[in-house]
PDB file of C-alpha atoms in Angstrom:
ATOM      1  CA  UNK A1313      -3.806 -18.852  20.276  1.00  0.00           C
ATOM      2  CA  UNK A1314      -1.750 -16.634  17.923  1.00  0.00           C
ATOM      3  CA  UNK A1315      -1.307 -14.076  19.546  1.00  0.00           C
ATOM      4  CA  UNK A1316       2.503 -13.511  18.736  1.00  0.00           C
ATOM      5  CA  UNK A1317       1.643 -13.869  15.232  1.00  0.00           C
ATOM      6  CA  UNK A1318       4.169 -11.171  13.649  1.00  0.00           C
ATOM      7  CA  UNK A1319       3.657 -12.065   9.931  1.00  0.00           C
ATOM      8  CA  UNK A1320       0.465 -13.485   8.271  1.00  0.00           C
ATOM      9  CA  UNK A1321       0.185 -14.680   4.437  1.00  0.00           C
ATOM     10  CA  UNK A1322      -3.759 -15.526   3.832  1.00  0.00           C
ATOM     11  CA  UNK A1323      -3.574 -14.827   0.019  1.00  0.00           C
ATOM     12  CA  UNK A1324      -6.433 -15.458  -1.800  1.00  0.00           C
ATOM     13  CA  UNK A1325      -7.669 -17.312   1.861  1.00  0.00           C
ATOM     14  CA  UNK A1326     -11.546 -17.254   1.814  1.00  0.00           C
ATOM     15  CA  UNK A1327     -11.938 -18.474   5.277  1.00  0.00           C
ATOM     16  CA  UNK A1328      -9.841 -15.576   7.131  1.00  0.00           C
ATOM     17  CA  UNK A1329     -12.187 -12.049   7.218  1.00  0.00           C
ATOM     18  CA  UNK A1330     -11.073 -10.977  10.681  1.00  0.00           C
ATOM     19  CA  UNK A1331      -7.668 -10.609  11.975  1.00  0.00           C
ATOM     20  CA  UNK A1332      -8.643  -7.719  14.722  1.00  0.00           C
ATOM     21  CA  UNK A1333      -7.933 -10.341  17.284  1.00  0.00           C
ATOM     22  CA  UNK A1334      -3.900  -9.539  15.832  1.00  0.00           C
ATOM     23  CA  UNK A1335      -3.637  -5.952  17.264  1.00  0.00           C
ATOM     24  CA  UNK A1336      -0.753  -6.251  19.614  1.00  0.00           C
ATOM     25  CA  UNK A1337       1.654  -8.692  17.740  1.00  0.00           C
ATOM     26  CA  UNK A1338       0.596  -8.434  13.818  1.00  0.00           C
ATOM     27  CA  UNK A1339       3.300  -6.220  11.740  1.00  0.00           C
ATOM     28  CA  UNK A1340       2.629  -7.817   8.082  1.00  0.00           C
ATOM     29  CA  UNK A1341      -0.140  -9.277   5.944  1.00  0.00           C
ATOM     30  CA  UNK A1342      -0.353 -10.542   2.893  1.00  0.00           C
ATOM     31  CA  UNK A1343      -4.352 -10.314   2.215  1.00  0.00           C
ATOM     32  CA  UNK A1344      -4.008 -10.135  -1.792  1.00  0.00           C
ATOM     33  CA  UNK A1345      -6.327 -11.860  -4.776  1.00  0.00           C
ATOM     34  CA  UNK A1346      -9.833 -13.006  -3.333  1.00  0.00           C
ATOM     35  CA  UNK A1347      -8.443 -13.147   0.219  1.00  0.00           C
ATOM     36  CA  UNK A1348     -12.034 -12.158   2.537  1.00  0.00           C
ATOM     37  CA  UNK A1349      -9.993  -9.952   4.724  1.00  0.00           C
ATOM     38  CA  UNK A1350     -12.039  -6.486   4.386  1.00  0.00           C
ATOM     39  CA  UNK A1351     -11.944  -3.221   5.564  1.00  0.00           C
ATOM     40  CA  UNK A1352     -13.928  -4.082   9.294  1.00  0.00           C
ATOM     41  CA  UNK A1353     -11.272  -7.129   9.811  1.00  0.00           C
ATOM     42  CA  UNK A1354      -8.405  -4.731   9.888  1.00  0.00           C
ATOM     43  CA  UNK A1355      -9.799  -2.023  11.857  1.00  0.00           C
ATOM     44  CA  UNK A1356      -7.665  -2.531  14.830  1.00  0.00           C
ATOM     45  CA  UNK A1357      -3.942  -3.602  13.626  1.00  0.00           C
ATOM     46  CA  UNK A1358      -2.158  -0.649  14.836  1.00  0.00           C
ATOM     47  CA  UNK A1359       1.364  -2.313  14.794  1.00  0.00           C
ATOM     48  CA  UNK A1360       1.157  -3.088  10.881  1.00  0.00           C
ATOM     49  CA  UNK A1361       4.024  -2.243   9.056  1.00  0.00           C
ATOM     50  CA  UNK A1362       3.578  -3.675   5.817  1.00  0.00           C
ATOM     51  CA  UNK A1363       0.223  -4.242   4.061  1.00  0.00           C
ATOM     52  CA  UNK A1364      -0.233  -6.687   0.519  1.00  0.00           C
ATOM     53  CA  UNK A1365      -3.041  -6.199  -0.754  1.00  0.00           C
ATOM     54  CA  UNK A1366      -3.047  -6.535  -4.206  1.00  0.00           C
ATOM     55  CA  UNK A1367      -6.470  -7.266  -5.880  1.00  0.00           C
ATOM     56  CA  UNK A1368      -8.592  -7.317  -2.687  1.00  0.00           C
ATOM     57  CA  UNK A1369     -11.493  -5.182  -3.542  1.00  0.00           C
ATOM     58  CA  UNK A1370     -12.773  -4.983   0.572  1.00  0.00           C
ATOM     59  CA  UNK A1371     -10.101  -3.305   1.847  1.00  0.00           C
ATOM     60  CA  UNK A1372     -10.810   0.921   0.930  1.00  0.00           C
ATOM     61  CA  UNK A1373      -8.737   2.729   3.569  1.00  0.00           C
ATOM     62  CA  UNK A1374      -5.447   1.918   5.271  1.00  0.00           C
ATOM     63  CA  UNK A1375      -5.123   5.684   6.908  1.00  0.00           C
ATOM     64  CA  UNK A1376      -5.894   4.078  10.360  1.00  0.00           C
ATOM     65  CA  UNK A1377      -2.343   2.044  10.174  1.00  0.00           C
ATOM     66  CA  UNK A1378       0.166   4.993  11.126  1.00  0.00           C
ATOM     67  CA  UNK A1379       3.051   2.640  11.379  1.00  0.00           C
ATOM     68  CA  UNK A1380       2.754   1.545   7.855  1.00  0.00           C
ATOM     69  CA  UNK A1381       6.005   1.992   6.006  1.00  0.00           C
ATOM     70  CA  UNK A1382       5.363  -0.802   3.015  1.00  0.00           C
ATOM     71  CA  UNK A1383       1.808  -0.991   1.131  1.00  0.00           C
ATOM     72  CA  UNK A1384       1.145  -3.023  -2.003  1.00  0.00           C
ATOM     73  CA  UNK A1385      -1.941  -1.820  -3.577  1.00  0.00           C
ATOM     74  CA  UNK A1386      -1.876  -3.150  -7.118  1.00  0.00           C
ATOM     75  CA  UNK A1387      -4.387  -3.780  -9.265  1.00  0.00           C
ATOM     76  CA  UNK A1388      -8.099  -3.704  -8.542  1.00  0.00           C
ATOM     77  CA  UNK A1389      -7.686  -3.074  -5.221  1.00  0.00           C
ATOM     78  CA  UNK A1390     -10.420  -0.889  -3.319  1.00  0.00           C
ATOM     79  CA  UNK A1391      -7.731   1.632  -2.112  1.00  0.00           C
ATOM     80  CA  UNK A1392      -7.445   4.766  -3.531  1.00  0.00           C
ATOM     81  CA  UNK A1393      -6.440   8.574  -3.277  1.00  0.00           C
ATOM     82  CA  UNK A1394      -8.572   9.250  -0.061  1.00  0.00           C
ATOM     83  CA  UNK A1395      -7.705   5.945   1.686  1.00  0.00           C
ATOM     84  CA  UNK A1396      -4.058   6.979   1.630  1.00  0.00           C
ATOM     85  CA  UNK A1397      -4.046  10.451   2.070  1.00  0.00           C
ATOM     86  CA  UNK A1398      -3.081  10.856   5.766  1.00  0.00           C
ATOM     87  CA  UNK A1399      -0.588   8.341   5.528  1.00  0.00           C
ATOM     88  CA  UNK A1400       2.821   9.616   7.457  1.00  0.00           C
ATOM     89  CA  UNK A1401       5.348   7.009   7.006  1.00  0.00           C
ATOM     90  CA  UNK A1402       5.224   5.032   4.152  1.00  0.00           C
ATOM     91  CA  UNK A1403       8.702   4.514   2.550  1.00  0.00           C
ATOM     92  CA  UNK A1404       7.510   1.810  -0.128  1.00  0.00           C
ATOM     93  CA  UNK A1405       4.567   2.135  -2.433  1.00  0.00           C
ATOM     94  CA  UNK A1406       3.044  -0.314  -5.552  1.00  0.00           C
ATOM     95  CA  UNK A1407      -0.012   0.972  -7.308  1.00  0.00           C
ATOM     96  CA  UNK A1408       0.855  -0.524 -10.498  1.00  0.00           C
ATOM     97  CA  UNK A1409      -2.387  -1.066 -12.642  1.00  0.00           C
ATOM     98  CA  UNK A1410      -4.366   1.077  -9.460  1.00  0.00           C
ATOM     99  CA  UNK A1411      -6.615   3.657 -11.574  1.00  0.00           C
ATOM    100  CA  UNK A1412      -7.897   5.526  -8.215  1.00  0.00           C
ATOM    101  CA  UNK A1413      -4.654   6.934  -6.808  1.00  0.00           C
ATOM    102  CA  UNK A1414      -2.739   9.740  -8.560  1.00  0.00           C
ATOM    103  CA  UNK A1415      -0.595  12.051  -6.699  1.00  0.00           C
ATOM    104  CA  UNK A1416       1.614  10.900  -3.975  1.00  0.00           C
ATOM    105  CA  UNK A1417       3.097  14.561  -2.483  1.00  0.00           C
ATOM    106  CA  UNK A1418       2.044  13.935   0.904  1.00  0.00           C
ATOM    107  CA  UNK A1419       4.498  11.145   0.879  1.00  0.00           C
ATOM    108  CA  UNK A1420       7.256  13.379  -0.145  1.00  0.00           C
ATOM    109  CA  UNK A1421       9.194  13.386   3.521  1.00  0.00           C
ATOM    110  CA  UNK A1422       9.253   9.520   3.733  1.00  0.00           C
ATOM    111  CA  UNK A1423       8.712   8.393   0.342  1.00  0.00           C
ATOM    112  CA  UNK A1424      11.650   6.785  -0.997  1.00  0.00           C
ATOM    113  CA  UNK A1425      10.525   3.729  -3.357  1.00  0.00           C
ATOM    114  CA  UNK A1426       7.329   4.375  -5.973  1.00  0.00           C
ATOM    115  CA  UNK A1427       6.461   1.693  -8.428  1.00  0.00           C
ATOM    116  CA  UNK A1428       3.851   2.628 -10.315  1.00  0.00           C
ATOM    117  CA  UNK A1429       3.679   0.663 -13.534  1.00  0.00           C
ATOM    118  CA  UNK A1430       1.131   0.209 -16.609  1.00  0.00           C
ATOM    119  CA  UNK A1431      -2.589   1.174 -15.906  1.00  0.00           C
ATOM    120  CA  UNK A1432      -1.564   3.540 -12.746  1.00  0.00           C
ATOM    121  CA  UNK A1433      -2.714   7.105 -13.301  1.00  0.00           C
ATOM    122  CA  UNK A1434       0.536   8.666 -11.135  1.00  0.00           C
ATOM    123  CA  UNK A1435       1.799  11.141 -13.887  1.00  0.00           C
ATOM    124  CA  UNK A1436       4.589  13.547 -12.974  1.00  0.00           C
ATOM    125  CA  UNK A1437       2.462  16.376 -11.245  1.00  0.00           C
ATOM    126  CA  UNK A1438       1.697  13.480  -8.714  1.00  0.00           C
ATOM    127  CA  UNK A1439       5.034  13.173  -7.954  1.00  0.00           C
ATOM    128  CA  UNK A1440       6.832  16.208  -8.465  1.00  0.00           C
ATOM    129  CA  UNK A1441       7.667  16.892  -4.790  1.00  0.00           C
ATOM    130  CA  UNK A1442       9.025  13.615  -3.954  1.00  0.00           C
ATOM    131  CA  UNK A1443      13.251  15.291  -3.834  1.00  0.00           C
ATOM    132  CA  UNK A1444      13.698  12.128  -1.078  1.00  0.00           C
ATOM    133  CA  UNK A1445      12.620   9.502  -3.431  1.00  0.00           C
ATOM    134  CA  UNK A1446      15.211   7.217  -4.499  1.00  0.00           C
ATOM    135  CA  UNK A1447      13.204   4.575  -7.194  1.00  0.00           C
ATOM    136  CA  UNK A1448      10.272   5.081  -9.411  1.00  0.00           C
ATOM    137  CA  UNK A1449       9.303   2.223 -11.357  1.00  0.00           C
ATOM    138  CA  UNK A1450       7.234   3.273 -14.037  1.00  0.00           C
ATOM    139  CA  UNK A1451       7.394   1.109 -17.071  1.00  0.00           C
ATOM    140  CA  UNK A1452       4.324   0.975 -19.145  1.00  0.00           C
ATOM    141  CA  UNK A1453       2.887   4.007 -17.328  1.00  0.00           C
ATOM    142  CA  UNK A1454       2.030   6.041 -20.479  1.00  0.00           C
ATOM    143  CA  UNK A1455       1.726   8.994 -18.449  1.00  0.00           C
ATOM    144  CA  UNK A1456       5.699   8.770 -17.397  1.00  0.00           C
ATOM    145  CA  UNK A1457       6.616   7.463 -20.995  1.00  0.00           C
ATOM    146  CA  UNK A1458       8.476   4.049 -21.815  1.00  0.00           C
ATOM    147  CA  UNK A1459      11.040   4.896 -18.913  1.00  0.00           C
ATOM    148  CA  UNK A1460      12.322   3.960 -15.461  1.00  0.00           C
ATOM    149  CA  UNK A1461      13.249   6.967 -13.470  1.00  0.00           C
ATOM    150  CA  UNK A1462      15.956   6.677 -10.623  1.00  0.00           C
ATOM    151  CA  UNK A1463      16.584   9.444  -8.587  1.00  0.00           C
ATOM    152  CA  UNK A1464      19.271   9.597  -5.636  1.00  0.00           C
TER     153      UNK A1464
END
């Protein structure tokens, strides 16, 4: 049994779809690439802190994790506006090349790192109430402009 598991990397792990079984101990997990893990496997992980899920297409909603402070979301990953919108706590979020979220305001009380690089569609007006924020990565966003913005 792993039931004390606190931190789980299954990257691009097609055997591992279910990690419900996790609830009380899990607090990261790395479920990136063509990792199974989908949206029904992480229904109950209510002590997750920090979420990679770069590329994994089966994961569409993370607003069930209220602890989450850290969420990678890169890429061509299923998450977008809706499945982050009651999000409370997050203080780190990557959504570089993510074409399906674009305004991050609601984070603006916890907020403090953004990185959202080339094909993200975060423009300005998604982030123009983020005073708390302290780094936006946003090279290659051509919405931003050729520029890194730091803010403090």
């Amino acid at each position: 049994k792993m039931t004390k598991l606190k931190v789980l990397k299954c990257d691009g792990n097609k055997c591992v779809y279910d990690v419900n079984h996790l609830n009380e101990s899990l607090e990261e997990l790395h479920c990136a690439g063509y990792s199974s893990i989908n949206q029904q496997g992480i229904r109950n992980l209510t002590k997750l802190k920090i979420l990679y899920c770069k590329d994994n297409k089966f994961i569409h909603n993370v607003n069930h994790l209220v602890h989450l402070i850290k969420l990678n979301c890169d890429g061509d990953c299923g998450i977008n506006q809706q499945g982050i919108s009651d999000l409370k706590y997050l203080q780190s979020l990557s959504c570089t090349n993510n074409k399906t979220i674009f305004n991050v305001n609601h984070l603006k009380n916890t907020l403090k790192k953004l990185t959202c690089q080339y094909g993200s569609t975060i423009d300005p007006n998604g982030t123009m109430d983020l005073f708390d924020v302290v780094h936006i990565y946003s090279y290659g966003n051509i919405s931003f402009g050729e520029c890194v913005y730091f803010w403090s």
